[in-house]
mmCIF file of C-alpha atoms in Angstrom:
data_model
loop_
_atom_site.group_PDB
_atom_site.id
_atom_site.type_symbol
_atom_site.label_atom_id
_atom_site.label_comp_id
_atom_site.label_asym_id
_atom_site.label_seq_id
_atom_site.Cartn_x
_atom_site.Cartn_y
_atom_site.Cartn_z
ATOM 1 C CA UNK A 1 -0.929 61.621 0.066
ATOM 2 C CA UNK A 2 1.545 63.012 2.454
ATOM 3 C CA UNK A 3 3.083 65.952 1.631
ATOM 4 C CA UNK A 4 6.948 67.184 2.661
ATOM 5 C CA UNK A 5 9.383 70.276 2.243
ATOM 6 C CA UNK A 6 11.078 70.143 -1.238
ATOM 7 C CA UNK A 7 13.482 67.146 -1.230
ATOM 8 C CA UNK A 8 16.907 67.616 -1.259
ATOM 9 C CA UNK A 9 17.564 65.114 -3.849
ATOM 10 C CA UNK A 10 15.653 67.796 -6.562
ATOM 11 C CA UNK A 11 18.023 69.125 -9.091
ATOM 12 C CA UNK A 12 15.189 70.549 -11.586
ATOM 13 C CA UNK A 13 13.210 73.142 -11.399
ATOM 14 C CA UNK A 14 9.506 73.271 -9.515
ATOM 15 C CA UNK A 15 8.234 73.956 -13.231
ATOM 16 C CA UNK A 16 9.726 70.892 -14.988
ATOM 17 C CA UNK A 17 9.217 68.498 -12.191
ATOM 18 C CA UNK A 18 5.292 69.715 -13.273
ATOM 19 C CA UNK A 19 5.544 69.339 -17.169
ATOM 20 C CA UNK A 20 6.998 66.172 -16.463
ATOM 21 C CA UNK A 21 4.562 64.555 -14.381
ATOM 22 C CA UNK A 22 1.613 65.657 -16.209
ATOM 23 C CA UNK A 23 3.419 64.577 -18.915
ATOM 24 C CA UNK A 24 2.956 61.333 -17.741
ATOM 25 C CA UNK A 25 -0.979 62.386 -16.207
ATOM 26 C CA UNK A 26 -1.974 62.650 -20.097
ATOM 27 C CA UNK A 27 -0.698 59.833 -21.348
ATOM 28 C CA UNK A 28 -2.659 57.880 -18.723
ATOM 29 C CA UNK A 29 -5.486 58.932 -19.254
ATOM 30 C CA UNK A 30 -5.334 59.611 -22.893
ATOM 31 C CA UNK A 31 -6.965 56.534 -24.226
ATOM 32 C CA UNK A 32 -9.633 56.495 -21.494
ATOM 33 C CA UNK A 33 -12.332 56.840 -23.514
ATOM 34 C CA UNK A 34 -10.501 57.489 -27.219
ATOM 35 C CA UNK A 35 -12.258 54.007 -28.521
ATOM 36 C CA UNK A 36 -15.494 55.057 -28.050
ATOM 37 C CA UNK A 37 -15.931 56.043 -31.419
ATOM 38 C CA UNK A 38 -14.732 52.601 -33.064
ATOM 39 C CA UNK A 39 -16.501 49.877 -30.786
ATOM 40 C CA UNK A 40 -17.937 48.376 -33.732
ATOM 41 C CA UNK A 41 -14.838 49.008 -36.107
ATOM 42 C CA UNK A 42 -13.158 46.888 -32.899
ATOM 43 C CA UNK A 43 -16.210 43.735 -33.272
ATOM 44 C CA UNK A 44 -15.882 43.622 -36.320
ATOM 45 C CA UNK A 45 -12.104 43.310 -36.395
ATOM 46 C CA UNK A 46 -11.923 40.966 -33.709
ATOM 47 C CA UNK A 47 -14.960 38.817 -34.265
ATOM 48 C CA UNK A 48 -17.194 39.930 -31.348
ATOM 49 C CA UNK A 49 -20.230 41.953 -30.417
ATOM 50 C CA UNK A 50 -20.602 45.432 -29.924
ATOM 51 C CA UNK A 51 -21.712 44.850 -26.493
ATOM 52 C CA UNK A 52 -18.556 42.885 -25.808
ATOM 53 C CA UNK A 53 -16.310 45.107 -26.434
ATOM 54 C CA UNK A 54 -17.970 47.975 -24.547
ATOM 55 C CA UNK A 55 -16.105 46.464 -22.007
ATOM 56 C CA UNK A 56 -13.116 47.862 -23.417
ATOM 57 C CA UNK A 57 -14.095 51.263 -21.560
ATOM 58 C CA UNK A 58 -16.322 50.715 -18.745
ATOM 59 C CA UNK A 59 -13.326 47.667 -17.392
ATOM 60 C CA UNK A 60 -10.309 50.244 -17.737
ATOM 61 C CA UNK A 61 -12.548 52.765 -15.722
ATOM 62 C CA UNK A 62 -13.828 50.396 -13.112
ATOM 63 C CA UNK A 63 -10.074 49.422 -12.780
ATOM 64 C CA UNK A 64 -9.105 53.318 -13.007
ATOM 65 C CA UNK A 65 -11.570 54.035 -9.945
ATOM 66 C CA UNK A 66 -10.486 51.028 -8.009
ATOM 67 C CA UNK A 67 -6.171 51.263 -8.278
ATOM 68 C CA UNK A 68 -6.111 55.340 -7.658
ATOM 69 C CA UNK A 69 -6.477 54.966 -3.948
ATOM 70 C CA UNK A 70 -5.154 51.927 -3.526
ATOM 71 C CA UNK A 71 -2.205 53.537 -5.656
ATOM 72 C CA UNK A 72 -2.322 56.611 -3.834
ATOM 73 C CA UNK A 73 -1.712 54.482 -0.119
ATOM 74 C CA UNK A 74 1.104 52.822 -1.524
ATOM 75 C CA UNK A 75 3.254 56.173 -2.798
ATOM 76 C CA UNK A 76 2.771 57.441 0.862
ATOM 77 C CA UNK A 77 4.235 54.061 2.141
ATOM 78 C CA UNK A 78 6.552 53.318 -0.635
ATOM 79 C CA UNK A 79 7.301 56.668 -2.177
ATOM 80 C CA UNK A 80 5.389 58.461 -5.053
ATOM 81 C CA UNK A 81 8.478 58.502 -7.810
ATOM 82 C CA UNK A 82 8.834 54.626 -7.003
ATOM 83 C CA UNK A 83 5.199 54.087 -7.832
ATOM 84 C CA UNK A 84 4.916 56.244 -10.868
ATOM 85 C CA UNK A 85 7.949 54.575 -12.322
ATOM 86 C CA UNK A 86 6.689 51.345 -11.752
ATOM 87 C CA UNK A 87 3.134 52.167 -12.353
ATOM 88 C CA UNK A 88 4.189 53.554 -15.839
ATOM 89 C CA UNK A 89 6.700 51.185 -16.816
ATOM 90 C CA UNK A 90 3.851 48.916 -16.661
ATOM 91 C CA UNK A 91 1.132 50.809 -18.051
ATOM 92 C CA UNK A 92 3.593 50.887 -21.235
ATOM 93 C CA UNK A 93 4.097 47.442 -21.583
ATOM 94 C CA UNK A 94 0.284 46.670 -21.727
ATOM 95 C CA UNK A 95 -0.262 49.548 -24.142
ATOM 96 C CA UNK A 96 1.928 48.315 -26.520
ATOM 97 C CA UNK A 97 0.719 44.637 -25.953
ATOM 98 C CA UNK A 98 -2.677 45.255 -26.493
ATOM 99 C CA UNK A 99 -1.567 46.697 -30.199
ATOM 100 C CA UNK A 100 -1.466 42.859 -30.834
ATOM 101 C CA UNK A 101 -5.092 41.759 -29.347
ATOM 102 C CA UNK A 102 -6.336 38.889 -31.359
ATOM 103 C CA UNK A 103 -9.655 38.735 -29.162
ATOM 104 C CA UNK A 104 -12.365 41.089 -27.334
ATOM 105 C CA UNK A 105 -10.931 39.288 -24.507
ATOM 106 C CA UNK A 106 -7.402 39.689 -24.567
ATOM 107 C CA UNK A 107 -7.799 43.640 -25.484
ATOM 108 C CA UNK A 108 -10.464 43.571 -22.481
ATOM 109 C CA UNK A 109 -7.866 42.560 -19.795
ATOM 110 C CA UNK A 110 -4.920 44.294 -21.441
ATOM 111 C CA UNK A 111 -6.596 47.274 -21.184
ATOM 112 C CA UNK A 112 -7.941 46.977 -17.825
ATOM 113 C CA UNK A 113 -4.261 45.542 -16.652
ATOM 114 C CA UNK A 114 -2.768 49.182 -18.680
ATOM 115 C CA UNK A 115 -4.990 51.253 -16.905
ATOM 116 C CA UNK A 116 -4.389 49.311 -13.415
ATOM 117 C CA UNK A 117 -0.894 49.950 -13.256
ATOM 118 C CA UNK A 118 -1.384 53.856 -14.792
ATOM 119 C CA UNK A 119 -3.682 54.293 -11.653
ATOM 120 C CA UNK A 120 -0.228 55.182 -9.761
ATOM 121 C CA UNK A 121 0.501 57.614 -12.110
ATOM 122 C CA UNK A 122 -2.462 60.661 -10.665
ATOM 123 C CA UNK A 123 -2.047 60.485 -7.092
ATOM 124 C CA UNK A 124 1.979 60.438 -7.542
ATOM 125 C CA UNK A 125 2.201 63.255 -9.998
ATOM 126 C CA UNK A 126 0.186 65.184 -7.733
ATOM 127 C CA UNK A 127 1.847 64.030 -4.687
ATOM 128 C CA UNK A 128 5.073 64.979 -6.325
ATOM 129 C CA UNK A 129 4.439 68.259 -7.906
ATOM 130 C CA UNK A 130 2.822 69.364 -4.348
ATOM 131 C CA UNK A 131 6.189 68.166 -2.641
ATOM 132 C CA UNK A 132 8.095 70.770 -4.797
ATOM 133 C CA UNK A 133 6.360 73.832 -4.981
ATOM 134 C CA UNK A 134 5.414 76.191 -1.627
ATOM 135 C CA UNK A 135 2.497 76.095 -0.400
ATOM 136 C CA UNK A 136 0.810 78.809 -1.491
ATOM 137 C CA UNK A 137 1.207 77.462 -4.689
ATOM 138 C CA UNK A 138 -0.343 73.986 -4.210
ATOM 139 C CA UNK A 139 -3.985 75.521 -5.010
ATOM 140 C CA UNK A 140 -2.772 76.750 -8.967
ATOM 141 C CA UNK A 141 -0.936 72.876 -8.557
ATOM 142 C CA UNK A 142 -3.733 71.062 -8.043
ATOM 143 C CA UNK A 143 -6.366 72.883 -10.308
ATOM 144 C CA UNK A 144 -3.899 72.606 -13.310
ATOM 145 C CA UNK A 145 -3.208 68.345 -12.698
ATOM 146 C CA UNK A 146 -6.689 68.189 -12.574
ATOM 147 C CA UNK A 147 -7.268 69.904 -15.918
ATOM 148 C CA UNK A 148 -5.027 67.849 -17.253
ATOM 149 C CA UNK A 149 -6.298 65.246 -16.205
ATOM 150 C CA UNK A 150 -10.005 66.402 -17.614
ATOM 151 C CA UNK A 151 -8.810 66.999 -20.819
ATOM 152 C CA UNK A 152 -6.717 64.008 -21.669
ATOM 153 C CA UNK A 153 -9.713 61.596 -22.364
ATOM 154 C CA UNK A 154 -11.260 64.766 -24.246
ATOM 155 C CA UNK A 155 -8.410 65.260 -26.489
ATOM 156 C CA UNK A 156 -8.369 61.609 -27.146
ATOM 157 C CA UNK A 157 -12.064 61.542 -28.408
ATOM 158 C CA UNK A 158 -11.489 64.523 -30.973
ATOM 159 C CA UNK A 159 -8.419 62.642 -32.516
ATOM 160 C CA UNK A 160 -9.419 59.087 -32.159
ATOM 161 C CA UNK A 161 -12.140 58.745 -34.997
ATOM 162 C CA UNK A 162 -9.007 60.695 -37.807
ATOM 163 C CA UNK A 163 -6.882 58.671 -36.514
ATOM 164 C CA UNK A 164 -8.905 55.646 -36.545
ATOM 165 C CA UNK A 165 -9.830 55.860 -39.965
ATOM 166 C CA UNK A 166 -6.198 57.073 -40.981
ATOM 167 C CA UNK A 167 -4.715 53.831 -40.046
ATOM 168 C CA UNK A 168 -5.879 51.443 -37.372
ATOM 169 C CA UNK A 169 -7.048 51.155 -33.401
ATOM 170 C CA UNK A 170 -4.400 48.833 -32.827
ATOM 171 C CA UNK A 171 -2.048 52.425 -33.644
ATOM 172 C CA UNK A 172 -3.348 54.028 -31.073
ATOM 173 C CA UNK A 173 -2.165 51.619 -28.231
ATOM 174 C CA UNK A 174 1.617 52.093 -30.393
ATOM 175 C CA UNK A 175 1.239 55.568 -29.802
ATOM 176 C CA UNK A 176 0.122 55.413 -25.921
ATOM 177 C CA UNK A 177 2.810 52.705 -25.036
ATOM 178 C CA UNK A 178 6.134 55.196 -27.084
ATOM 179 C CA UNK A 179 4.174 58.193 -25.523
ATOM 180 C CA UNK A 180 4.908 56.480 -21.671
ATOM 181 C CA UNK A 181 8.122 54.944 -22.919
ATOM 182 C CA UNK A 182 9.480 58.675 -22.927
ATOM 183 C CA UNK A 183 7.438 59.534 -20.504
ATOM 184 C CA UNK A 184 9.296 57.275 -17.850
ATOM 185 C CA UNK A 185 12.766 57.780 -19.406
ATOM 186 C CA UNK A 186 11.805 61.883 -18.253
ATOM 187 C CA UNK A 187 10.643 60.912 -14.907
ATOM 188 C CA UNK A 188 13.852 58.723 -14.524
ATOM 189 C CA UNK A 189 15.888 61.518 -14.890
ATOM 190 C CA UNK A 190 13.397 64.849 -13.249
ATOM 191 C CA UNK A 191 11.427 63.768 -10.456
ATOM 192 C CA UNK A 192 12.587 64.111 -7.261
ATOM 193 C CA UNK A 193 11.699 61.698 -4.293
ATOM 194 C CA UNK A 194 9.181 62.255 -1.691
ATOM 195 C CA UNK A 195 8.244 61.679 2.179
ATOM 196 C CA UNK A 196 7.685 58.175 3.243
ATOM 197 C CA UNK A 197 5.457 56.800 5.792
ATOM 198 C CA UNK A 198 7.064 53.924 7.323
ATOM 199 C CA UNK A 199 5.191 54.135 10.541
ATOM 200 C CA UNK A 200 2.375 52.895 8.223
ATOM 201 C CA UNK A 201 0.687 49.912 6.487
ATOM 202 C CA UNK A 202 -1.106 48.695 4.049
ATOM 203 C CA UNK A 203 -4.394 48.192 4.215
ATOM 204 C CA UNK A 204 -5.135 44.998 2.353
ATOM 205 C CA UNK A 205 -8.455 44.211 3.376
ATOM 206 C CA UNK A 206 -9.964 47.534 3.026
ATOM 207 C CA UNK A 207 -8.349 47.405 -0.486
ATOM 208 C CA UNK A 208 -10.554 44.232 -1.283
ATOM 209 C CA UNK A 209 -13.615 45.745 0.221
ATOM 210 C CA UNK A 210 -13.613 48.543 -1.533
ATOM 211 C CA UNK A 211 -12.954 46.652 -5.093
ATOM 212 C CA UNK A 212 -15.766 44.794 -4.353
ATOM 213 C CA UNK A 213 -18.072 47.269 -3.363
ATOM 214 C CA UNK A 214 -17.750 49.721 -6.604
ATOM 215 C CA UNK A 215 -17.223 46.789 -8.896
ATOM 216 C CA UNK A 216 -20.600 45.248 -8.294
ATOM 217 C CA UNK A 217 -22.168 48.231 -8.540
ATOM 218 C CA UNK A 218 -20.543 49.066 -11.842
ATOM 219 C CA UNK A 219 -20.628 45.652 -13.241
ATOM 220 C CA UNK A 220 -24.053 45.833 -12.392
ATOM 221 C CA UNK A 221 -25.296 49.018 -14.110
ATOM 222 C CA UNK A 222 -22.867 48.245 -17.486
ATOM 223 C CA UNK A 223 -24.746 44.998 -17.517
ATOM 224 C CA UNK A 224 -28.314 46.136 -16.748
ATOM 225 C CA UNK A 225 -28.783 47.692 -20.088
ATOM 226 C CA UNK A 226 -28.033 44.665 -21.838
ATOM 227 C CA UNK A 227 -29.528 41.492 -19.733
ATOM 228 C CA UNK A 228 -32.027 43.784 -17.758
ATOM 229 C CA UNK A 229 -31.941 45.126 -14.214
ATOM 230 C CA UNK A 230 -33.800 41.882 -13.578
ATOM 231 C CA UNK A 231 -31.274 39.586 -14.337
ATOM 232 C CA UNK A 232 -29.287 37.729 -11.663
ATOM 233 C CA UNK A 233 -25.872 39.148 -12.369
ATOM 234 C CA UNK A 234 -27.232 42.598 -11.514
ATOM 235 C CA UNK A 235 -29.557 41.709 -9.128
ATOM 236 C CA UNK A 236 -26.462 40.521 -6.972
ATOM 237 C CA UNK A 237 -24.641 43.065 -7.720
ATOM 238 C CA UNK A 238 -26.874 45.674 -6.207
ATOM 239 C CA UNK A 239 -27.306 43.693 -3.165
ATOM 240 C CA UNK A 240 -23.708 42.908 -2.922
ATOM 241 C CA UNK A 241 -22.310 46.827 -3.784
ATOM 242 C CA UNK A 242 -24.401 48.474 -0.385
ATOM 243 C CA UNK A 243 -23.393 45.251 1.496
ATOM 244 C CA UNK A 244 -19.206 45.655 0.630
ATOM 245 C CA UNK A 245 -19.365 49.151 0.792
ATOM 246 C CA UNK A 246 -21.227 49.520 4.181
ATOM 247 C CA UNK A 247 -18.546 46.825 5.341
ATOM 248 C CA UNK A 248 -15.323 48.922 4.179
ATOM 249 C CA UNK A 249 -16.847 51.754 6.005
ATOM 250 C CA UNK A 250 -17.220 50.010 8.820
ATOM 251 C CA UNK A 251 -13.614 48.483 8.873
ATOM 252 C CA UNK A 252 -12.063 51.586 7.990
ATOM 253 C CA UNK A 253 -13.440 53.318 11.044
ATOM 254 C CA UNK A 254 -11.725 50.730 12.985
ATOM 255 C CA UNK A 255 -8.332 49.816 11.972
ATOM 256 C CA UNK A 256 -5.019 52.373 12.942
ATOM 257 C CA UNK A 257 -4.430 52.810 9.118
ATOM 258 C CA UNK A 258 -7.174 53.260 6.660
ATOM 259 C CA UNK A 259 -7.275 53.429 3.121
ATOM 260 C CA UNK A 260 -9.042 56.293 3.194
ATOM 261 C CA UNK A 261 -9.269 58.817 5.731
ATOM 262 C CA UNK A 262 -12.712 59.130 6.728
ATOM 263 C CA UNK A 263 -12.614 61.450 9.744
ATOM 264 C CA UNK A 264 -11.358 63.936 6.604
ATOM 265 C CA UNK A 265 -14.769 64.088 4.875
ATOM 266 C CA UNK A 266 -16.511 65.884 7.779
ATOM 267 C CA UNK A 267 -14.235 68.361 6.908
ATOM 268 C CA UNK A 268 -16.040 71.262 4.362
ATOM 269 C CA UNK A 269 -12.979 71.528 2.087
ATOM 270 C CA UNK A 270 -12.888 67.836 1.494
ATOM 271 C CA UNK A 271 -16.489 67.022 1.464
ATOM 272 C CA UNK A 272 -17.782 69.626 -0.779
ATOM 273 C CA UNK A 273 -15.319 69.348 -3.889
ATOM 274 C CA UNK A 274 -15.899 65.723 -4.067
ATOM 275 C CA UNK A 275 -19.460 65.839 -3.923
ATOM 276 C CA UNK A 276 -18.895 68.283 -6.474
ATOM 277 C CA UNK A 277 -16.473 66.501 -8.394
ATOM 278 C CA UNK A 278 -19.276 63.706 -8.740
ATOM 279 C CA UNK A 279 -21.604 65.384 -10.269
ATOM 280 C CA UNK A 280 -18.959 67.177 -12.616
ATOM 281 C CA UNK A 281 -17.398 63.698 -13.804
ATOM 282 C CA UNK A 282 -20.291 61.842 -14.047
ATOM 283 C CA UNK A 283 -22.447 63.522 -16.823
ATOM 284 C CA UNK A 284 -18.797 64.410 -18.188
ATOM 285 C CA UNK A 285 -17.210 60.972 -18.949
ATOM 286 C CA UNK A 286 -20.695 60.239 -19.995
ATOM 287 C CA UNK A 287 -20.890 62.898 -22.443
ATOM 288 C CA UNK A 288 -17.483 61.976 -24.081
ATOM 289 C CA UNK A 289 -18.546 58.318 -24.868
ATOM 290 C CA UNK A 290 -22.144 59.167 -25.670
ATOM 291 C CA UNK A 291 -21.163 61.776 -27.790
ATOM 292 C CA UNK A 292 -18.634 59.848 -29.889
ATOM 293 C CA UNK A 293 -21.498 57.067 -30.078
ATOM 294 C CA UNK A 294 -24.098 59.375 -31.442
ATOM 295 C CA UNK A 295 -21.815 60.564 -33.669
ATOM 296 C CA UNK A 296 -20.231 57.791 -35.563
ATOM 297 C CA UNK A 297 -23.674 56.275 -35.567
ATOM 298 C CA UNK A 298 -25.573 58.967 -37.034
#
């Protein structure tokens, strides 16, 4: 993300320019992992298995961890407020479509196409809110997006089972796609413009690469515990994650304009938080969906 003096263009204050875009940050990420606790309340309803519709949260993540820096390359080249408008516009379309899902499939790709486009939506805000406050601010930025961001899919565990059993899952996409619908219509209006890079491009192939690589290795470990780690789906998948990923590296090292900037890892400040922030998610995304399992279950 490229960063710039406060725009010009800003009429609003540094402090609604924030609410705004983490306005935005929540509804995202809200229904992340807020069907976790109906999966078979979903079969049922749609005529499927429970291991089906799992899908429903391990697709929108995949997609979730594929888009961001793909999303994030494109506000730096295209501008962030472009891409969360038009990542959010879209997320709230699919929302509000997949409230009519007649099939495990339908609400599948729906969900994954939602979350694609709300990819845009993190690196942007961030991007954005960084662009208008100084910067020795940008630390107290940053740590609040990403508790935002953290407790979003958190909050949407604890009130997806009332709500749920209140009325219906298909209620909860209604909610998520009005939620974004006012969500944009603030954005329209608050958030200023940012820096462009138009020295840059786009680095398609790296994109694919990268897709590739974590997919398999997803696809592979979602499916393992069903079929068996045996089984040729995931035993391609593990050969083809190392083979995709060790190829984006590769490639990324040697084009003028990566994806990702890998000469910035050998940095401390860059390589330690993420390392960090791995094990942090991991057992913490786990935890919300396991938990909400355990608990409508027993």
């Amino acid at each position: 993300m490229s960063l710039s003096a406060p725009p010009s263009d800003r009429a609003f204050s540094a402090r609604t320019v924030q609410v705004v875009a983490l306005t935005g940050v929540a509804c995202s990420s809200f229904t992340i992992t807020v069907l976790s606790a109906a999966l078979a309340t979903i079969a049922d309803d749609l005529d499927s298995s429970v291991s089906t519709v799992t899908w429903v949260i391990a697709a929108p993540l995949l997609a979730f961890a594929v888009f961001t820096p793909m999303a994030g390359k494109l506000g730096d080249l295209h501008g962030h407020r472009r891409m969360y408008l038009i990542g959010f516009s879209g997320a709230a379309v699919f929302s509000l479509l997949t409230a009519l899902s007649t099939s495990a499939f339908m609400l599948i790709g729906l969900r994954v196409l939602a979350q694609a486009f709300s990819a845009s939506t993190g690196p942007s805000a961030l991007a954005i809110m960084l662009s208008v406050f100084p910067e020795d601010r940008r630390t107290h930025v940053a740590v609040t997006w990403s508790a935002v961001l953290a407790a979003s899919p958190a909050i949407g565990v604890a009130l997806g089972g009332p709500l749920i059993e209140a009325t219906s899952w298909r209620v909860l996409f209604v909610i998520q796609g009005t939620g974004i619908m006012i969500a944009v219509a603030l954005a329209w209006f608050v958030l200023p413009t940012t820096e462009r890079r138009g020295d840059h491009s786009f680095d398609i192939t790296g994109s694919l690469l990268l897709a590739v690589g974590m997919g398999a290795a997803l696809i592979s470990i979602n499916r393992a515990a069903a079929v068996g780690w045996t089984h040729p789906l995931v035993l391609a998948g593990l050969v083809a994650s190392p083979l995709f990923t060790a190829a984006f590296l590769a490639y990324e090292r040697r084009i003028e304009h990566p994806l990702v900037d890998l000469d910035a890892m050998r940095s401390r400040n860059v390589f330690l938080p993420i390392t960090i922030q791995l094990f942090l998610n991991g057992p913490y995304m786990a935890g919300l969906v396991l938990t909400s399992l355990v608990l409508a279950g027993v």
